[in-house]
PDB file of C-alpha atoms in Angstrom:
ATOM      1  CA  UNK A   1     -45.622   3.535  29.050  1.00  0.00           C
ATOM      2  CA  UNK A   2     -44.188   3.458  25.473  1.00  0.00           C
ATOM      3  CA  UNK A   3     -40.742   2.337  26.667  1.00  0.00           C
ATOM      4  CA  UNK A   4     -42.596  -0.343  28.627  1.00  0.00           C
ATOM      5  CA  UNK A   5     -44.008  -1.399  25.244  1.00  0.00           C
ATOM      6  CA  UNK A   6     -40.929  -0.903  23.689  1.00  0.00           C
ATOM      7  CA  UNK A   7     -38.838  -3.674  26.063  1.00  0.00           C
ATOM      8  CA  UNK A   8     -42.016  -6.074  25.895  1.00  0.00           C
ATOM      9  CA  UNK A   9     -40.800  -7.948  22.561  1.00  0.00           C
ATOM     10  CA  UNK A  10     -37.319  -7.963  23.621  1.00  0.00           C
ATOM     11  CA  UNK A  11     -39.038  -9.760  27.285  1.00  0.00           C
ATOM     12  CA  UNK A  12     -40.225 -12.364  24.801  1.00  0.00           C
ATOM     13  CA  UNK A  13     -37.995 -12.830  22.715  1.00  0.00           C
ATOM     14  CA  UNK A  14     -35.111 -13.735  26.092  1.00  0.00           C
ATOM     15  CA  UNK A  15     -37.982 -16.247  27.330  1.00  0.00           C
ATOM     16  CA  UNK A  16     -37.822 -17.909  24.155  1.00  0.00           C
ATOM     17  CA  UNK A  17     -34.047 -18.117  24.300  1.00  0.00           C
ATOM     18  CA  UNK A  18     -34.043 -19.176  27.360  1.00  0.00           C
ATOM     19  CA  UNK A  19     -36.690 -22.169  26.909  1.00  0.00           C
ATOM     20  CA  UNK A  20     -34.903 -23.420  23.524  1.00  0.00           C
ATOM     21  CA  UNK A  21     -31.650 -23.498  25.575  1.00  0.00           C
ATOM     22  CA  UNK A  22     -33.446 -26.048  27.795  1.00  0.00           C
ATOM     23  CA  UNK A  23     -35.138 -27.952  25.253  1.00  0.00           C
ATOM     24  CA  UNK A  24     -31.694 -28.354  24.085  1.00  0.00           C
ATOM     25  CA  UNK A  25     -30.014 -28.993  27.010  1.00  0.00           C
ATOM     26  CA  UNK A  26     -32.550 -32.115  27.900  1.00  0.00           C
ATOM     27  CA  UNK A  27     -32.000 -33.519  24.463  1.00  0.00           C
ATOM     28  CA  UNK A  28     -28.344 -32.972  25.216  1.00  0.00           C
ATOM     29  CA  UNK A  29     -28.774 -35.050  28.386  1.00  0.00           C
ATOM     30  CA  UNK A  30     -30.778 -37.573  27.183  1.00  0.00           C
ATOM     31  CA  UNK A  31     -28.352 -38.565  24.763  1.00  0.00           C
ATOM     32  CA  UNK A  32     -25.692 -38.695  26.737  1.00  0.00           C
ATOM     33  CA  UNK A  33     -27.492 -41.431  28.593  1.00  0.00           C
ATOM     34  CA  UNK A  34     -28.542 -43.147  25.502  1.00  0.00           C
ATOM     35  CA  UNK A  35     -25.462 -42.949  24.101  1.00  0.00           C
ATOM     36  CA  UNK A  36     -23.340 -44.506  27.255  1.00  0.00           C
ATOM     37  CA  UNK A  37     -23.981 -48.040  25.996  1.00  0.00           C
ATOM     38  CA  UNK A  38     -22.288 -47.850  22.667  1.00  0.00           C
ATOM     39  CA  UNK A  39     -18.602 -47.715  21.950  1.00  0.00           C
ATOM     40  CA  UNK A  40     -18.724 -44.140  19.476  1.00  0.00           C
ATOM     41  CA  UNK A  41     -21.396 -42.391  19.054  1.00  0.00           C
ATOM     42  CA  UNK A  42     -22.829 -38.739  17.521  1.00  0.00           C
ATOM     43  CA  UNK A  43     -25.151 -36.326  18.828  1.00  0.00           C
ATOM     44  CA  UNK A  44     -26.194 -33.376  16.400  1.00  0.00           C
ATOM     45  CA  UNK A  45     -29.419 -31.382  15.903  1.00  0.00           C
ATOM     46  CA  UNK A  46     -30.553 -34.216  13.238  1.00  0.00           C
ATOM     47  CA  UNK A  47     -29.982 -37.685  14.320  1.00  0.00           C
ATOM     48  CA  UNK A  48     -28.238 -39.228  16.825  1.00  0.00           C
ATOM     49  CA  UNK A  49     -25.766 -42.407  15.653  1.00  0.00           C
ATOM     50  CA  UNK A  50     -24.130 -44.901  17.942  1.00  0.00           C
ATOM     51  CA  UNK A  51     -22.425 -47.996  17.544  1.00  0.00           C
ATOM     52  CA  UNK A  52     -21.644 -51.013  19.374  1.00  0.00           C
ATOM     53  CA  UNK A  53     -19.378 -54.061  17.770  1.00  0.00           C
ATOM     54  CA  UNK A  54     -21.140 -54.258  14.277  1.00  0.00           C
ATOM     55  CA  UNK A  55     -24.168 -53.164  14.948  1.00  0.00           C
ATOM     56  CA  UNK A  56     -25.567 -49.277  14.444  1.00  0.00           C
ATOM     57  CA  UNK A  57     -28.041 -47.438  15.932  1.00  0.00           C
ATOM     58  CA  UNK A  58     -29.528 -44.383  15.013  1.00  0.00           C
ATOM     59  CA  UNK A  59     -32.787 -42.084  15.524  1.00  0.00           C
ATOM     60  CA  UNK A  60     -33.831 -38.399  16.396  1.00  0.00           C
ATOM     61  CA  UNK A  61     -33.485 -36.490  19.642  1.00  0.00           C
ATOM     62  CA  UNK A  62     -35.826 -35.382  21.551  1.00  0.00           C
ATOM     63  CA  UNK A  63     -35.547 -34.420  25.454  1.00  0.00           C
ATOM     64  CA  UNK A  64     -37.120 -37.714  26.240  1.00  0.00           C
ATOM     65  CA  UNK A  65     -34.855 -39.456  24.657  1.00  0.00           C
ATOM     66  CA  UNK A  66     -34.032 -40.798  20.668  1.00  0.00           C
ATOM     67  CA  UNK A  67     -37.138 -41.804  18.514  1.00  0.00           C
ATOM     68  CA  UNK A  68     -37.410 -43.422  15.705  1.00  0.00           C
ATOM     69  CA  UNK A  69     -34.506 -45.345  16.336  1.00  0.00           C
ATOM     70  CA  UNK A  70     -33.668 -48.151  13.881  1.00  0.00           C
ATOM     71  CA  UNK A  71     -30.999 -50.743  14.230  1.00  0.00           C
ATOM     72  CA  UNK A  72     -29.091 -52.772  11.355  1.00  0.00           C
ATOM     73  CA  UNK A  73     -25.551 -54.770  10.736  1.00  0.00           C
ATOM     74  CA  UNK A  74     -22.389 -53.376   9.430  1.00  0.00           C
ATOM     75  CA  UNK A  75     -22.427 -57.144   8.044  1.00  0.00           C
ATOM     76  CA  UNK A  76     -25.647 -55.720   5.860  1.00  0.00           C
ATOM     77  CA  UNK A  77     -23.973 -52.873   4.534  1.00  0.00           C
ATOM     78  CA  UNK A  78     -22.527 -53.277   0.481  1.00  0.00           C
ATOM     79  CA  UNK A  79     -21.544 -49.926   0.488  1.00  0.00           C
ATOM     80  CA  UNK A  80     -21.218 -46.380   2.293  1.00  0.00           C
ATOM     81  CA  UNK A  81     -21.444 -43.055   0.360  1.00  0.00           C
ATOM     82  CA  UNK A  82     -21.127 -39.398   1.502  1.00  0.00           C
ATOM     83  CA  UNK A  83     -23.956 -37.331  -0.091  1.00  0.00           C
ATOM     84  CA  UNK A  84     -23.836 -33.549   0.324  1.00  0.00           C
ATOM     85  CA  UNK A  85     -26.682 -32.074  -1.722  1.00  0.00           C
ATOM     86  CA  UNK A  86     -27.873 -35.528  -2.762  1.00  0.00           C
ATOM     87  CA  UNK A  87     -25.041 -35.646  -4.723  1.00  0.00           C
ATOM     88  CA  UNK A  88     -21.971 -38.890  -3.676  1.00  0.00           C
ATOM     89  CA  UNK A  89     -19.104 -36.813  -2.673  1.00  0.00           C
ATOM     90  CA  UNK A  90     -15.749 -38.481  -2.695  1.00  0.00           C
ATOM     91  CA  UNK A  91     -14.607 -38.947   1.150  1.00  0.00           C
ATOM     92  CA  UNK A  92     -11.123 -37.921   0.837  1.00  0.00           C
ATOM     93  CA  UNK A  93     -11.561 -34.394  -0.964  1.00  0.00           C
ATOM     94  CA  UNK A  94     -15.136 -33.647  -0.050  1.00  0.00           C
ATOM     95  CA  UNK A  95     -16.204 -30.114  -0.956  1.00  0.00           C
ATOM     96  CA  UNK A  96     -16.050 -27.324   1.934  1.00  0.00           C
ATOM     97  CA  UNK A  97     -19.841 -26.389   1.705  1.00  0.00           C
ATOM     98  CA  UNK A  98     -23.219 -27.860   1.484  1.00  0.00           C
ATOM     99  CA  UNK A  99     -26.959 -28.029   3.175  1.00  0.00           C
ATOM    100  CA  UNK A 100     -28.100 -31.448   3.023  1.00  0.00           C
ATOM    101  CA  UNK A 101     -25.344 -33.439   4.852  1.00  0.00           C
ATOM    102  CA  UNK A 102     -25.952 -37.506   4.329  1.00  0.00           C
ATOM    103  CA  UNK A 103     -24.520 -40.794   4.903  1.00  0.00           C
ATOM    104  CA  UNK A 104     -25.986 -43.377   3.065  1.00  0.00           C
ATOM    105  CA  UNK A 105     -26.106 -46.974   3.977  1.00  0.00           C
ATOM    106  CA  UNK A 106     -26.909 -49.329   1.368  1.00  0.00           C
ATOM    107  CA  UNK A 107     -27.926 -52.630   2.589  1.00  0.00           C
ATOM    108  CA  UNK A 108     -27.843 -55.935  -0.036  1.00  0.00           C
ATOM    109  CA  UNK A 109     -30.895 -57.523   1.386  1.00  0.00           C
ATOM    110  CA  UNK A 110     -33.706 -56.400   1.187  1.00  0.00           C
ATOM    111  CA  UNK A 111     -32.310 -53.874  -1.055  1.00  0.00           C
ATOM    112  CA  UNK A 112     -32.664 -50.436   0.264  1.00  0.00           C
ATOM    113  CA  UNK A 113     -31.011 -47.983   2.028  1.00  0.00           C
ATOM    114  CA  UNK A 114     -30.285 -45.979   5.407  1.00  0.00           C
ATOM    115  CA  UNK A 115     -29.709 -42.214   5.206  1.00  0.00           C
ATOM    116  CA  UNK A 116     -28.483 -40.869   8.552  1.00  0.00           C
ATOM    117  CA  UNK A 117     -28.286 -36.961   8.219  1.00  0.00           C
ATOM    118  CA  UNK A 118     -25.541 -34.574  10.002  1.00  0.00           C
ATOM    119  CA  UNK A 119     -25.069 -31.196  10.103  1.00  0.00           C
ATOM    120  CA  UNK A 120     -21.617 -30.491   9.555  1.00  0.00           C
ATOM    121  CA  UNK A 121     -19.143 -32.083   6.592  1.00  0.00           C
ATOM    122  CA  UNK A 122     -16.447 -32.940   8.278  1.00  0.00           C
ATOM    123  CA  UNK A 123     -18.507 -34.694  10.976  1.00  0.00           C
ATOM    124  CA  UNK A 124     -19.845 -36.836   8.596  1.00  0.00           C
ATOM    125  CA  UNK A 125     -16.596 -37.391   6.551  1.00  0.00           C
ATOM    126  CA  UNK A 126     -15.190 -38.569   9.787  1.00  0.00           C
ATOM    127  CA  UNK A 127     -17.735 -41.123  10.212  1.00  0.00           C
ATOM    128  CA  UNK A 128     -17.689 -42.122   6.756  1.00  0.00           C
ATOM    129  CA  UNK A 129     -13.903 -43.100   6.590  1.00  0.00           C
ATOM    130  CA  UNK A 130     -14.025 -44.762  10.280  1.00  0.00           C
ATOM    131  CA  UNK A 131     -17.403 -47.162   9.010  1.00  0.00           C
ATOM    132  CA  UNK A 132     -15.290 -47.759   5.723  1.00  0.00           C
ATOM    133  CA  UNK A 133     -12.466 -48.662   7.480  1.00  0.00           C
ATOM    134  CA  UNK A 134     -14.577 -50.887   9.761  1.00  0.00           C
ATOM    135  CA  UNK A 135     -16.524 -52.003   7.103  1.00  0.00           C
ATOM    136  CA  UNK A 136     -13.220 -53.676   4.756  1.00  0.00           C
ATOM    137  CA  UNK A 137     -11.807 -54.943   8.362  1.00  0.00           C
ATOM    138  CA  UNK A 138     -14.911 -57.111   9.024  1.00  0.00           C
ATOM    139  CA  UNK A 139     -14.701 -57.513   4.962  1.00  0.00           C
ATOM    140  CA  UNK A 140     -11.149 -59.713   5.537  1.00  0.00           C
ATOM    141  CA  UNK A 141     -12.047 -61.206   8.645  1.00  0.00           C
ATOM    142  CA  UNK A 142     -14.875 -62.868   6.695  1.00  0.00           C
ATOM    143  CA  UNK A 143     -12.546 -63.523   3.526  1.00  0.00           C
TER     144      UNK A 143
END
């Protein structure tokens, strides 16, 4: 009887397991169908980012699907910064740890900004140099 009690948590603790990994696993899936009608996208724990020409798109997972999901321009953005502890981080030596992993967005009109979290640095530095990069291309088309 007392080993019987004994293996009960551990019973509990595997069904739990096992019913995250699923949860996860249908976010997983659902954004891999949301995410086949963009050009690059992301999928981590936090948001999920894709884009298509200029445009971005980004929201939360959940197993039904993204929500929350908010849309805006490239052609809006003045400027992108890295922010690791709510701190701007410079892209090309950014520091090696952190918890609160950002990009920021800041868009000239209406003045305010998009903050599209991540979970890992150099995830998010990635993204940062590739929308910078994209960001001075459609800079001297316009020009």
């Amino acid at each position: 009887m007392e080993r019987g009690l004994l293996w009960l948590p551990l019973l509990i603790a595997f069904f739990w397991l096992a019913w995250q990994g699923s949860k996860e696993y249908q976010k997983v899936e659902a954004y891999r169908t949301w995410a086949a009608q963009f050009e690059r996208a992301k999928y981590d724990i936090y948001a999920v980012l894709g884009q298509k020409d200029n445009n971005l798109t980004w929201g939360k997972p959940t197993t039904k699907g993204p929500i929350n999901v908010e849309t805006f321009s490239l052609l809006d953005v003045k400027k992108i910064n890295l922010l690791v502890n709510d701190t701007i981080v410079n892209i090309e030596a950014p520091p090696a740890k952190g918890r609160d992993i950002k990009i920021e967005f800041v868009i000239a009109e209406p003045a305010k900004s998009v903050i599209v979290p991540f979970t890992e640095i150099p995830l998010a530095t990635q993204w940062a140099k590739y929308l910078q990069g994209a960001l001075q291309n459609l800079r001297g088309e316009q020009s």
